[in-house]
Short mmCIF file of C-alpha atoms and ligand atoms in Angstrom, two decimals:
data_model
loop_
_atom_site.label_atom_id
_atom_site.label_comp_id
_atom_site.label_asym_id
_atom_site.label_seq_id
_atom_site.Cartn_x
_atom_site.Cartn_y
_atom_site.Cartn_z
CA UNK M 65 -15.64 -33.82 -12.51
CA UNK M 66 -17.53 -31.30 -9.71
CA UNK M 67 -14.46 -30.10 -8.79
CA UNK M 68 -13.54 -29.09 -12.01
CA UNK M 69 -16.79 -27.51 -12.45
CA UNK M 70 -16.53 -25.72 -9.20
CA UNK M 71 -13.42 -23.89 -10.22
CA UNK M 72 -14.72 -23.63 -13.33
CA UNK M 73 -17.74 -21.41 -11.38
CA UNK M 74 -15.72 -20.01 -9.01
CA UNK M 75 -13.36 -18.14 -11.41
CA UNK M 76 -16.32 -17.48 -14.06
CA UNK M 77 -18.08 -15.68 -10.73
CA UNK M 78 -15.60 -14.08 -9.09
CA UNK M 79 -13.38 -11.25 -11.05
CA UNK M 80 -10.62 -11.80 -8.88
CA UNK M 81 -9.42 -15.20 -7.50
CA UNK M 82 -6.16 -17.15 -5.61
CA UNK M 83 -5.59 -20.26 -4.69
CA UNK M 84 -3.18 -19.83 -1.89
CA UNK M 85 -1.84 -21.40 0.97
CA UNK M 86 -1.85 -19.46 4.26
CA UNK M 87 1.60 -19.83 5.39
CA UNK M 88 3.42 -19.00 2.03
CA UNK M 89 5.37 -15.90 1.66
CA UNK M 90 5.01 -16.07 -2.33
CA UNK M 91 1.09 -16.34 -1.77
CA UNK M 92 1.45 -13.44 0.22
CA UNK M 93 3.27 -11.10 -1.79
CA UNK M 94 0.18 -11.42 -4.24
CA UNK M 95 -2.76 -11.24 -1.56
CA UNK M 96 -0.28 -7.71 -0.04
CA UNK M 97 -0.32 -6.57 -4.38
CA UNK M 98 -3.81 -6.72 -4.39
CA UNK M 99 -4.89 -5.05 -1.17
CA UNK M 100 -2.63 -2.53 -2.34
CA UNK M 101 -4.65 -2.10 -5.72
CA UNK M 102 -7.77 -2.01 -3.49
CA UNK M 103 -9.09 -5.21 -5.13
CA UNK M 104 -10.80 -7.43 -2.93
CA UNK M 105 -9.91 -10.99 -4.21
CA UNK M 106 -11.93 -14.36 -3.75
CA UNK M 107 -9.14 -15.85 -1.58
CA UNK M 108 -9.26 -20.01 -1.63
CA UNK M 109 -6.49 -21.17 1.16
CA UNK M 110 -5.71 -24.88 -0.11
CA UNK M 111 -4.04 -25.80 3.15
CA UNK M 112 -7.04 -25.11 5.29
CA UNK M 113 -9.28 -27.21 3.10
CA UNK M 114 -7.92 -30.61 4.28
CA UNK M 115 -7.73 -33.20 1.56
CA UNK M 116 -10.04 -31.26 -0.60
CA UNK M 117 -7.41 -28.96 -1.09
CA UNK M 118 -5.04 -31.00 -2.16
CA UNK M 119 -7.47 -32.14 -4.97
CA UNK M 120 -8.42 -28.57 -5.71
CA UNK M 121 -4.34 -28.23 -6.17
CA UNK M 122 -4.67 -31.18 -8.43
CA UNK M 123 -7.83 -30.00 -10.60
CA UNK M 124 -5.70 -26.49 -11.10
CA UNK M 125 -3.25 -28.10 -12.64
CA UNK M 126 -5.32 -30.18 -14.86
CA UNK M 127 -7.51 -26.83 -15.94
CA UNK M 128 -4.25 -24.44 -16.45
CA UNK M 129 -0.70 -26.45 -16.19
CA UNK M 130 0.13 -24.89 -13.20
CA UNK M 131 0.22 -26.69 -10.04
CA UNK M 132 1.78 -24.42 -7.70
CA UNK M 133 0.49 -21.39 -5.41
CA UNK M 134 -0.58 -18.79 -5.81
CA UNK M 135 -2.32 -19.40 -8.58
CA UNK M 136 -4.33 -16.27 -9.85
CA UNK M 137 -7.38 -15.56 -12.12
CA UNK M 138 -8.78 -12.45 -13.16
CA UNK M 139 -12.11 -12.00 -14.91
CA UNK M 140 -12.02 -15.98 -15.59
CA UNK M 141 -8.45 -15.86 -17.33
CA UNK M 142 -5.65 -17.69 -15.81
CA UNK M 143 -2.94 -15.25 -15.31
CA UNK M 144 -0.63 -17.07 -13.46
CA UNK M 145 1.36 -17.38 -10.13
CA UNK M 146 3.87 -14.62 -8.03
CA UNK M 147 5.81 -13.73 -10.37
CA UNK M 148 3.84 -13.26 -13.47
CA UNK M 149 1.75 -11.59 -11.76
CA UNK M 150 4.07 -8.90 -10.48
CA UNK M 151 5.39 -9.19 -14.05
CA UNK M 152 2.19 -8.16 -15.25
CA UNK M 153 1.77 -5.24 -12.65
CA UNK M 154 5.06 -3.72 -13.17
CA UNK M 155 4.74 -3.65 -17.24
CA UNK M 156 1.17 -1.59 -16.57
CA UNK M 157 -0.78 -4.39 -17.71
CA UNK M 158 -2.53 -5.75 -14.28
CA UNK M 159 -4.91 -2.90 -13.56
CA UNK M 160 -6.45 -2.73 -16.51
CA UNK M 161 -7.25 -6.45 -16.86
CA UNK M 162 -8.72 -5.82 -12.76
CA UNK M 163 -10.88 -2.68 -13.97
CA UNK M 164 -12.34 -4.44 -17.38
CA UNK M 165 -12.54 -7.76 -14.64
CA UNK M 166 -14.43 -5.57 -11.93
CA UNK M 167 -16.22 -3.24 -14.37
CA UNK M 168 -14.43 -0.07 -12.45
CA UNK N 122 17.22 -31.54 24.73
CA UNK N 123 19.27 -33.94 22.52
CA UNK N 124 17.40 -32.26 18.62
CA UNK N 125 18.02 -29.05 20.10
CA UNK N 126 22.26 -30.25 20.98
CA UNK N 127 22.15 -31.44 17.68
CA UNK N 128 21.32 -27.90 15.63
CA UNK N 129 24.23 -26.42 18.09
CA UNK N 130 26.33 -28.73 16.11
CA UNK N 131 25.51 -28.61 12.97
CA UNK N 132 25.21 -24.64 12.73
CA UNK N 133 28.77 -25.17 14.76
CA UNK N 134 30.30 -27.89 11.93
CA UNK N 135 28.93 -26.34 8.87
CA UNK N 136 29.64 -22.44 7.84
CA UNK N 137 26.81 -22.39 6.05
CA UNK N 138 23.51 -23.86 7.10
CA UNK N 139 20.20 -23.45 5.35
CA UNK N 140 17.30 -24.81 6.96
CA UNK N 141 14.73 -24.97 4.22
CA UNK N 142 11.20 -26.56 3.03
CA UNK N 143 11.85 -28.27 -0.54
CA UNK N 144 8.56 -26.73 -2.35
CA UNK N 145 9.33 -23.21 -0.59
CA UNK N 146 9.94 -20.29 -3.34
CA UNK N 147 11.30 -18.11 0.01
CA UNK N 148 14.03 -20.86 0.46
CA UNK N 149 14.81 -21.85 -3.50
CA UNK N 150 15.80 -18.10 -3.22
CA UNK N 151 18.20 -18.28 -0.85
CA UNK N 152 19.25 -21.99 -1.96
CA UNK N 153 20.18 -20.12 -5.33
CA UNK N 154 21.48 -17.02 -4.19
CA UNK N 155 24.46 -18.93 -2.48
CA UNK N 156 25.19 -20.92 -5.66
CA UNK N 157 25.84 -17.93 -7.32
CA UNK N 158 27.94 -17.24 -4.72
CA UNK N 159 29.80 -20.39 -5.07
CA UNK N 160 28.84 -21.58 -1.58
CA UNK N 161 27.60 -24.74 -0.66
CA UNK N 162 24.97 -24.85 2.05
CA UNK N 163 24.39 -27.57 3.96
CA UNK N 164 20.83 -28.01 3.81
CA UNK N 165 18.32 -29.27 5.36
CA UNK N 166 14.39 -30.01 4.24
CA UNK N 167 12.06 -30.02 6.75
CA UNK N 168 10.01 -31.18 4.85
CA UNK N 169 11.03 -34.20 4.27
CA UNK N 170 11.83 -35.12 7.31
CA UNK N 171 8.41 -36.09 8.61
CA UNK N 172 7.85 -35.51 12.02
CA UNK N 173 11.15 -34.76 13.09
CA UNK N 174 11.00 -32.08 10.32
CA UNK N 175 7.97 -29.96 12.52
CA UNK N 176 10.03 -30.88 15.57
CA UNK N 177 13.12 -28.87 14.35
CA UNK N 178 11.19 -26.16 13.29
CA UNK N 179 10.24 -25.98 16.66
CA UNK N 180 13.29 -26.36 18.23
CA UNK N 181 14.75 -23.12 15.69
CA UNK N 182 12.14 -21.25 17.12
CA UNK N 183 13.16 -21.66 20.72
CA UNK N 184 16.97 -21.00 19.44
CA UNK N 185 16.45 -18.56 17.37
CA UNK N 186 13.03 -16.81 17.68
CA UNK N 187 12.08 -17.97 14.06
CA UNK N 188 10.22 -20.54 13.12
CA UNK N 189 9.94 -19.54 9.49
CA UNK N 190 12.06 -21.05 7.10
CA UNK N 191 14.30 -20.22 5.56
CA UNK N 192 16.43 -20.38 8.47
CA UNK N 193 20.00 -19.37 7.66
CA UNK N 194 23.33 -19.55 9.78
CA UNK N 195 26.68 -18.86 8.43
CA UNK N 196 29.81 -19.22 11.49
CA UNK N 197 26.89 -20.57 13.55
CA UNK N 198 25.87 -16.77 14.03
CA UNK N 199 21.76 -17.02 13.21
CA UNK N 200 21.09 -14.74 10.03
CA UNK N 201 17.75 -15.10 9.72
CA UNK N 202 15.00 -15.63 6.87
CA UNK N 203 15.23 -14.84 2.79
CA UNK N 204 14.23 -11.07 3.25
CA UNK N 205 17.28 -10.93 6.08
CA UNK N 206 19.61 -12.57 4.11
CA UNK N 207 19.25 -10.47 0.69
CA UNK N 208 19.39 -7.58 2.71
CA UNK N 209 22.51 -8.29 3.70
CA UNK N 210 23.84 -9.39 0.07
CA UNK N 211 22.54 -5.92 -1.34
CA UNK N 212 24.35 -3.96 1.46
CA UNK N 213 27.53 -5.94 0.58
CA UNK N 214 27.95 -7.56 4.02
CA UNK N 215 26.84 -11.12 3.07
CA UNK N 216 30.04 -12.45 1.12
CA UNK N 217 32.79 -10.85 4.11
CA UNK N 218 30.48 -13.38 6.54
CA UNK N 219 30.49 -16.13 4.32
CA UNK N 220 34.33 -15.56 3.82
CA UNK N 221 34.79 -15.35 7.75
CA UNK N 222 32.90 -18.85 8.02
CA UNK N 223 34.35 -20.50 4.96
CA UNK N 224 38.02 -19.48 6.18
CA UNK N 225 38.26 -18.45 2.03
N1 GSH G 151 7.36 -18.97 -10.11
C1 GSH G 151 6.20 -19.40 -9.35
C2 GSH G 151 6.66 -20.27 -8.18
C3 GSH G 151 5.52 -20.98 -7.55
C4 GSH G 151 5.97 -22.01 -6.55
O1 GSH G 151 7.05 -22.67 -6.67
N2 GSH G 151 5.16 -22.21 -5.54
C5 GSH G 151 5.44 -23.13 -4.48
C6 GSH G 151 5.20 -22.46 -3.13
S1 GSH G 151 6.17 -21.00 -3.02
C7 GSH G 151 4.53 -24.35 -4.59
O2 GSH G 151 3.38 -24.25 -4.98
N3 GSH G 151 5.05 -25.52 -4.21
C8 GSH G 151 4.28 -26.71 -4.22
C9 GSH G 151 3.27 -26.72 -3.10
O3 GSH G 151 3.35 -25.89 -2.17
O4 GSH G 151 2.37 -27.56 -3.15
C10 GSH G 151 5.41 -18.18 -8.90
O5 GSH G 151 5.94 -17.07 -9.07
O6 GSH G 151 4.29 -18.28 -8.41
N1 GSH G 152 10.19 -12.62 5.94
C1 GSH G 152 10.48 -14.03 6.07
C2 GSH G 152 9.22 -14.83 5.68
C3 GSH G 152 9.35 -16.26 6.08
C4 GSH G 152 8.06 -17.00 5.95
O1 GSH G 152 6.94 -16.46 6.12
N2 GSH G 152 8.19 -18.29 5.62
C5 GSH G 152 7.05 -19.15 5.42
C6 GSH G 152 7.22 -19.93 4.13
S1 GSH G 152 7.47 -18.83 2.78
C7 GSH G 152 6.92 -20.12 6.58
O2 GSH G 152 7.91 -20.57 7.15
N3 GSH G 152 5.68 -20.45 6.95
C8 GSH G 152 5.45 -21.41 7.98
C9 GSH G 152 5.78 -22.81 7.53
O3 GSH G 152 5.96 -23.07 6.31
O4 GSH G 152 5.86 -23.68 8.40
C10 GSH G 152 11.67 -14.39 5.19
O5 GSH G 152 12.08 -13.52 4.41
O6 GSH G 152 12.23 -15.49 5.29
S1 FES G 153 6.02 -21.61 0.69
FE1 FES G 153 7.66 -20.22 0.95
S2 FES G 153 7.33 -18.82 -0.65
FE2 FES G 153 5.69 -20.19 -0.92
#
C-alpha cells in the first residue's frame, strides 16, 4: 500500500527514526537516550496524526511485528521499542549502529 | 462535585488504588511491581472508561496535582506516579505503607 511505502521511505531516508506518541513516558525515555547521544532522530508522533496514525501504527506492525511505541529504526533496520533499545545501548552496541547509520 | 466525592471514597475504601491506562508501560510497571509484592490494587483503566475515563483524570488533577497516570494511593495518602512509587520501593519505605493500609 502507500503507507507501507512511505515508511518504507521514511526509514530508508532517515538514519534515525521513532514512531512515538507524545504523551508516553516509554516514548520518552528513547527520544531523552537519543538527545543524550546527540542524535537528532526523525521523530513521527502517531497521536498527533489523527486517524492516519493509527494506520501508520497498523502498517508498523505489518512491516516489523511490533505494534507498540516507540518503535525505533536506525539506518533502515528495525531495532525495536524502549527497552531493546536501552538493551542495545547499555551492552555498547547502539552507538555504533548510529555512527555507521549517520556516517560519523 | 459528585466524580470528584466518589475518588474520596474509593482511595478511602481501598488501601491500595492504582489509577492506570491499560496500554500504559508506566502503569504495567507499577501494576506488576505490587504483585510481586503480593498486593492487590484496585484498579482502575481510564481508558476504558470512555468519557468518564478523561473526566477522572481531570478530577485527579484537581485532587492531587497529577494528571499523569499512574496515579497511586495507598491509606488514601496520594503517592504519586511510577517514578514516585519505585522510589519509594528502592528506599524501603513502600512495603511499611502498604502494611499500614493493608492492616497486614
Ligand atoms: N517492551 C516494549 C513495551 C511497548 C509498549 O507496551 N508500548 C505501549 C505504550 S507504553 C503501547 O504501544 N501500547 C499500545 C498503544 O499505545 O497503542 C518497549 O520497551 O517498547
Ligand atoms: N514521571 C511520571 C510520568 C507520568 C507520565 O508522563 N505519564 C504519561 C503516560 S506514560 C501520561 O499520563 N500522559 C498523559 C496521558 O496519558 O493522558 C511517572 O513516573 O508516573
Ligand atoms: S503510555 Fe505510559 S509508558 Fe507509554
Amino acid at each position: 500500500s502507500t503507507l507501507e511505502e512511505s515508511v518504507k521511505t521514511t526509514v530508508a531516508e532517515n538514519p534515525v527514526v521513532v514512531y512515538s506518541k507524545s504523551w508516553c513516558s516509554y516514548s520518552s525515555q528513547v527520544k531523552t537516550l537519543f538527545g543524550k547521544l546527540q542524535v537528532k532522530p526523525l521523530v513521527i508522533e502517531l497521536d498527533e496524526l489523527g486517524s492516519e496514525g493509527s494506520q501508520l501504527q497498523n502498517v508498523l506492525e505489518k512491516l516489523t511485528g511490533q505494534y507498540t511505541v516507540p518503535n525505533v529504526f536506525i539506518g533502515g533496520k528495525h531495532i525495536g521499542g524502549c527497552s531493546d533499545t536501552l538493551q542495545l545501548y547499555n551492552k555498547g552496541e547502539l552507538e555504533p549502529l548510529i555512527s555507521e547509520a549517520t556516517g560519523k
